[in-house]
PDB file of C-alpha atoms in Angstrom:
ATOM      1  CA  MET A   1      42.814 -13.210   5.826  1.00  0.00           C
ATOM      2  CA  LEU A   2      40.997 -14.816   3.242  1.00  0.00           C
ATOM      3  CA  LYS A   3      41.926 -13.077  -0.511  1.00  0.00           C
ATOM      4  CA  GLY A   4      39.502 -13.523  -3.131  1.00  0.00           C
ATOM      5  CA  GLU A   5      41.763 -16.317  -4.854  1.00  0.00           C
ATOM      6  CA  ASP A   6      41.684 -18.142  -1.651  1.00  0.00           C
ATOM      7  CA  MET A   7      39.135 -21.349  -1.159  1.00  0.00           C
ATOM      8  CA  ARG A   8      37.360 -21.369   2.331  1.00  0.00           C
ATOM      9  CA  TYR A   9      36.560 -25.121   3.836  1.00  0.00           C
ATOM     10  CA  LEU A  10      33.924 -25.582   6.517  1.00  0.00           C
ATOM     11  CA  ILE A  11      34.154 -28.525   8.989  1.00  0.00           C
ATOM     12  CA  LYS A  12      31.598 -29.028  11.622  1.00  0.00           C
ATOM     13  CA  GLU A  13      32.444 -30.156  15.291  1.00  0.00           C
ATOM     14  CA  LYS A  14      33.082 -33.407  15.928  1.00  0.00           C
ATOM     15  CA  ILE A  15      33.685 -34.985  12.619  1.00  0.00           C
ATOM     16  CA  PHE A  16      38.012 -34.572  13.073  1.00  0.00           C
ATOM     17  CA  THR A  17      38.245 -38.280  13.583  1.00  0.00           C
ATOM     18  CA  PHE A  18      39.390 -41.353  11.864  1.00  0.00           C
ATOM     19  CA  ALA A  19      36.590 -43.095  12.873  1.00  0.00           C
ATOM     20  CA  ASP A  20      33.865 -41.583  10.628  1.00  0.00           C
ATOM     21  CA  ARG A  21      32.649 -40.601   7.478  1.00  0.00           C
ATOM     22  CA  PHE A  22      32.046 -36.866   7.008  1.00  0.00           C
ATOM     23  CA  ARG A  23      32.101 -34.054   4.025  1.00  0.00           C
ATOM     24  CA  ILE A  24      33.750 -31.095   4.136  1.00  0.00           C
ATOM     25  CA  GLU A  25      32.013 -28.044   2.918  1.00  0.00           C
ATOM     26  CA  ASP A  26      32.833 -25.065   0.817  1.00  0.00           C
ATOM     27  CA  GLY A  27      32.393 -21.466   3.055  1.00  0.00           C
ATOM     28  CA  ASN A  28      29.046 -21.724   0.778  1.00  0.00           C
ATOM     29  CA  GLY A  29      27.889 -24.870   2.438  1.00  0.00           C
ATOM     30  CA  TYR A  30      28.285 -27.045  -0.955  1.00  0.00           C
ATOM     31  CA  PRO A  31      30.041 -30.526  -0.584  1.00  0.00           C
ATOM     32  CA  GLN A  32      33.343 -30.422  -1.888  1.00  0.00           C
ATOM     33  CA  TYR A  33      34.940 -33.788  -0.453  1.00  0.00           C
ATOM     34  CA  GLU A  34      34.001 -36.847   1.278  1.00  0.00           C
ATOM     35  CA  VAL A  35      36.298 -38.334   4.134  1.00  0.00           C
ATOM     36  CA  VAL A  36      36.285 -41.892   5.042  1.00  0.00           C
ATOM     37  CA  GLY A  37      38.359 -43.102   8.218  1.00  0.00           C
ATOM     38  CA  LYS A  38      38.765 -46.135   9.557  1.00  0.00           C
ATOM     39  CA  ILE A  39      40.109 -47.251  13.421  1.00  0.00           C
ATOM     40  CA  LEU A  40      41.310 -50.693  13.019  1.00  0.00           C
ATOM     41  CA  SER A  41      42.996 -52.544  15.750  1.00  0.00           C
ATOM     42  CA  LEU A  42      46.420 -51.088  15.513  1.00  0.00           C
ATOM     43  CA  GLU A  43      46.103 -48.464  13.356  1.00  0.00           C
ATOM     44  CA  ASN A  44      44.144 -45.091  11.909  1.00  0.00           C
ATOM     45  CA  LYS A  45      43.268 -45.069   8.174  1.00  0.00           C
ATOM     46  CA  LEU A  46      41.690 -42.302   6.076  1.00  0.00           C
ATOM     47  CA  ASN A  47      41.009 -41.480   2.928  1.00  0.00           C
ATOM     48  CA  ILE A  48      39.600 -38.326   0.926  1.00  0.00           C
ATOM     49  CA  TYR A  49      37.650 -38.755  -2.106  1.00  0.00           C
ATOM     50  CA  ASP A  50      36.042 -36.012  -4.400  1.00  0.00           C
ATOM     51  CA  MET A  51      32.377 -35.942  -4.682  1.00  0.00           C
ATOM     52  CA  SER A  52      32.447 -37.978  -7.741  1.00  0.00           C
ATOM     53  CA  GLY A  53      34.313 -40.919  -5.707  1.00  0.00           C
ATOM     54  CA  ARG A  54      37.609 -41.043  -6.686  1.00  0.00           C
ATOM     55  CA  GLU A  55      40.148 -41.434  -4.193  1.00  0.00           C
ATOM     56  CA  LEU A  56      42.443 -37.873  -4.046  1.00  0.00           C
ATOM     57  CA  ILE A  57      44.445 -38.554  -1.008  1.00  0.00           C
ATOM     58  CA  TYR A  58      45.040 -41.574   1.421  1.00  0.00           C
ATOM     59  CA  VAL A  59      46.778 -41.401   5.142  1.00  0.00           C
ATOM     60  CA  GLU A  60      48.006 -44.014   7.254  1.00  0.00           C
ATOM     61  CA  GLU A  61      49.220 -44.267  10.884  1.00  0.00           C
ATOM     62  CA  LYS A  62      52.306 -45.674  11.428  1.00  0.00           C
ATOM     63  CA  ILE A  63      51.981 -48.082  14.206  1.00  0.00           C
ATOM     64  CA  PHE A  64      54.254 -48.805  16.833  1.00  0.00           C
ATOM     65  CA  ARG A  65      55.807 -45.570  16.887  1.00  0.00           C
ATOM     66  CA  PHE A  66      56.720 -43.700  20.437  1.00  0.00           C
ATOM     67  CA  LEU A  67      55.458 -40.324  18.841  1.00  0.00           C
ATOM     68  CA  PRO A  68      52.252 -40.310  16.416  1.00  0.00           C
ATOM     69  CA  GLU A  69      53.815 -40.574  12.882  1.00  0.00           C
ATOM     70  CA  TYR A  70      51.590 -40.188   9.119  1.00  0.00           C
ATOM     71  CA  MET A  71      52.041 -41.190   6.069  1.00  0.00           C
ATOM     72  CA  ILE A  72      50.087 -39.069   3.290  1.00  0.00           C
ATOM     73  CA  TYR A  73      49.573 -41.492  -0.333  1.00  0.00           C
ATOM     74  CA  ARG A  74      48.556 -39.837  -3.597  1.00  0.00           C
ATOM     75  CA  GLU A  75      47.766 -42.381  -6.344  1.00  0.00           C
ATOM     76  CA  GLY A  76      49.650 -44.984  -4.276  1.00  0.00           C
ATOM     77  CA  ASN A  77      53.222 -42.648  -4.035  1.00  0.00           C
ATOM     78  CA  LEU A  78      54.008 -41.301  -0.715  1.00  0.00           C
ATOM     79  CA  ILE A  79      53.791 -37.158  -0.440  1.00  0.00           C
ATOM     80  CA  GLY A  80      54.118 -36.467   2.657  1.00  0.00           C
ATOM     81  CA  LYS A  81      55.064 -37.432   6.493  1.00  0.00           C
ATOM     82  CA  ILE A  82      53.645 -35.969   9.589  1.00  0.00           C
ATOM     83  CA  LYS A  83      55.808 -36.613  12.627  1.00  0.00           C
ATOM     84  CA  LYS A  84      55.289 -35.186  16.471  1.00  0.00           C
ATOM     85  CA  GLU A  85      58.406 -34.231  18.040  1.00  0.00           C
ATOM     86  CA  LEU A  86      59.155 -35.087  21.589  1.00  0.00           C
ATOM     87  CA  THR A  87      59.713 -31.285  22.940  1.00  0.00           C
ATOM     88  CA  LEU A  88      59.172 -30.578  26.584  1.00  0.00           C
ATOM     89  CA  PHE A  89      57.132 -27.061  26.248  1.00  0.00           C
ATOM     90  CA  ARG A  90      55.582 -26.796  22.975  1.00  0.00           C
ATOM     91  CA  PRO A  91      54.144 -29.664  20.677  1.00  0.00           C
ATOM     92  CA  LYS A  92      56.356 -29.514  17.649  1.00  0.00           C
ATOM     93  CA  ILE A  93      55.434 -31.062  14.495  1.00  0.00           C
ATOM     94  CA  ASN A  94      57.835 -32.162  11.658  1.00  0.00           C
ATOM     95  CA  ILE A  95      55.646 -31.356   8.139  1.00  0.00           C
ATOM     96  CA  GLU A  96      57.876 -33.038   5.118  1.00  0.00           C
ATOM     97  CA  SER A  97      56.355 -33.605   1.576  1.00  0.00           C
ATOM     98  CA  PHE A  98      56.894 -33.575  -1.763  1.00  0.00           C
ATOM     99  CA  TYR A  99      55.347 -29.961  -2.179  1.00  0.00           C
ATOM    100  CA  GLY A 100      58.028 -28.740   0.757  1.00  0.00           C
ATOM    101  CA  TYR A 101      58.410 -28.236   4.293  1.00  0.00           C
ATOM    102  CA  PHE A 102      55.528 -26.961   6.294  1.00  0.00           C
ATOM    103  CA  THR A 103      55.483 -26.064   9.824  1.00  0.00           C
ATOM    104  CA  ILE A 104      52.392 -24.549  12.439  1.00  0.00           C
ATOM    105  CA  GLU A 105      52.172 -20.871  14.119  1.00  0.00           C
ATOM    106  CA  GLY A 106      49.441 -19.976  16.506  1.00  0.00           C
ATOM    107  CA  ASP A 107      47.786 -22.049  18.948  1.00  0.00           C
ATOM    108  CA  VAL A 108      46.770 -25.940  17.867  1.00  0.00           C
ATOM    109  CA  PHE A 109      45.109 -26.844  20.951  1.00  0.00           C
ATOM    110  CA  HIS A 110      42.391 -24.150  20.107  1.00  0.00           C
ATOM    111  CA  HIS A 111      42.180 -24.777  16.458  1.00  0.00           C
ATOM    112  CA  ASN A 112      43.569 -21.391  15.767  1.00  0.00           C
ATOM    113  CA  PHE A 113      46.658 -21.752  13.814  1.00  0.00           C
ATOM    114  CA  ASN A 114      48.609 -21.226  10.680  1.00  0.00           C
ATOM    115  CA  ILE A 115      50.359 -23.411   8.395  1.00  0.00           C
ATOM    116  CA  LEU A 116      53.398 -21.870   6.716  1.00  0.00           C
ATOM    117  CA  LYS A 117      55.070 -23.568   3.665  1.00  0.00           C
ATOM    118  CA  ASN A 118      58.712 -23.030   3.531  1.00  0.00           C
ATOM    119  CA  GLY A 119      58.075 -20.038   6.184  1.00  0.00           C
ATOM    120  CA  LYS A 120      54.985 -18.224   4.078  1.00  0.00           C
ATOM    121  CA  ALA A 121      51.602 -18.548   5.593  1.00  0.00           C
ATOM    122  CA  ILE A 122      49.738 -20.834   3.298  1.00  0.00           C
ATOM    123  CA  ALA A 123      46.405 -22.005   5.662  1.00  0.00           C
ATOM    124  CA  TRP A 124      44.610 -20.254   8.244  1.00  0.00           C
ATOM    125  CA  ILE A 125      42.305 -22.394  10.818  1.00  0.00           C
ATOM    126  CA  ASN A 126      40.456 -21.074  13.000  1.00  0.00           C
ATOM    127  CA  LYS A 127      37.405 -22.674  15.249  1.00  0.00           C
ATOM    128  CA  LYS A 128      34.376 -20.129  15.148  1.00  0.00           C
ATOM    129  CA  TRP A 129      30.968 -20.656  16.914  1.00  0.00           C
ATOM    130  CA  ILE A 130      28.113 -20.966  13.775  1.00  0.00           C
ATOM    131  CA  SER A 131      24.763 -22.005  13.777  1.00  0.00           C
ATOM    132  CA  LEU A 132      24.301 -23.858  17.821  1.00  0.00           C
ATOM    133  CA  SER A 133      28.168 -25.956  16.838  1.00  0.00           C
ATOM    134  CA  ASP A 134      31.606 -25.630  16.493  1.00  0.00           C
ATOM    135  CA  THR A 135      32.651 -24.968  13.423  1.00  0.00           C
ATOM    136  CA  TYR A 136      36.209 -25.004  11.725  1.00  0.00           C
ATOM    137  CA  SER A 137      37.122 -22.604   8.848  1.00  0.00           C
ATOM    138  CA  ILE A 138      40.004 -23.689   7.172  1.00  0.00           C
ATOM    139  CA  ASP A 139      40.991 -20.973   4.376  1.00  0.00           C
ATOM    140  CA  ILE A 140      43.498 -22.215   2.109  1.00  0.00           C
ATOM    141  CA  VAL A 141      45.889 -20.289  -0.593  1.00  0.00           C
ATOM    142  CA  ASP A 142      44.099 -21.405  -4.186  1.00  0.00           C
ATOM    143  CA  GLU A 143      47.749 -22.657  -5.882  1.00  0.00           C
ATOM    144  CA  GLU A 144      47.963 -25.068  -2.957  1.00  0.00           C
ATOM    145  CA  ASP A 145      47.017 -28.741  -3.305  1.00  0.00           C
ATOM    146  CA  GLN A 146      43.813 -28.536  -1.199  1.00  0.00           C
ATOM    147  CA  PRO A 147      43.013 -32.084  -0.158  1.00  0.00           C
ATOM    148  CA  PHE A 148      46.666 -32.329   1.120  1.00  0.00           C
ATOM    149  CA  ILE A 149      46.312 -29.039   2.889  1.00  0.00           C
ATOM    150  CA  LEU A 150      43.341 -30.422   4.417  1.00  0.00           C
ATOM    151  CA  SER A 151      44.926 -33.850   5.402  1.00  0.00           C
ATOM    152  CA  ILE A 152      47.451 -32.238   7.015  1.00  0.00           C
ATOM    153  CA  VAL A 153      44.390 -30.186   9.109  1.00  0.00           C
ATOM    154  CA  ILE A 154      42.754 -33.811   9.856  1.00  0.00           C
ATOM    155  CA  VAL A 155      46.101 -35.414  11.107  1.00  0.00           C
ATOM    156  CA  LEU A 156      47.025 -32.005  13.310  1.00  0.00           C
ATOM    157  CA  ASP A 157      43.455 -32.838  15.040  1.00  0.00           C
ATOM    158  CA  GLN A 158      43.984 -36.216  14.957  1.00  0.00           C
ATOM    159  CA  ILE A 159      47.050 -35.652  16.737  1.00  0.00           C
ATOM    160  CA  PHE A 160      46.151 -33.240  19.172  1.00  0.00           C
ATOM    161  CA  HIS A 161      42.569 -33.950  20.197  1.00  0.00           C
ATOM    162  CA  ASP A 162      41.002 -37.224  19.484  1.00  0.00           C
ATOM    163  CA  GLY A 163      42.815 -39.373  22.594  1.00  0.00           C
ATOM    164  CA  ASN A 164      44.927 -41.419  19.854  1.00  0.00           C
ATOM    165  CA  LYS A 165      46.649 -44.229  22.054  1.00  0.00           C
ATOM    166  CA  ASN A 166      50.160 -42.160  20.888  1.00  0.00           C
ATOM    167  CA  ASN A 167      49.279 -38.810  22.095  1.00  0.00           C
ATOM    168  CA  GLY A 168      50.094 -39.929  25.611  1.00  0.00           C
TER     169      GLY A 168
END
């Protein structure tokens, strides 16, 4: 699904966590972003920086919620909200943002899913076996805000995989 103008990122297994520091690489293995997460006593916080150390995205989990809810900020301004909805069978995530309305299509539990913006696929996330570890390949349409879409992927992993206290 990668077209010539799309950007590919790689994230290695076990680094999708708010309690860590890791780099997101491009498809050639060059660092593009640094992610720094903190788990505090009641909430999770995450920052995405460019490689010169400039903060691009700040993510904060809202505390005292029945279901997980995360706010995404740029330069102090709220640009997105991700909230898990209560459903009986399939997980439902509500993603509202300054950039449009996003939905998820595919198997979030196994990291094989697409992110759709206003009904059109703009990112493809796939778990792959590369060099003795699991690697997540994330392809994002070039016109999209890359750090914002990467923050959505990290939050989705937090909601579905990291055993967060709010996941039930």
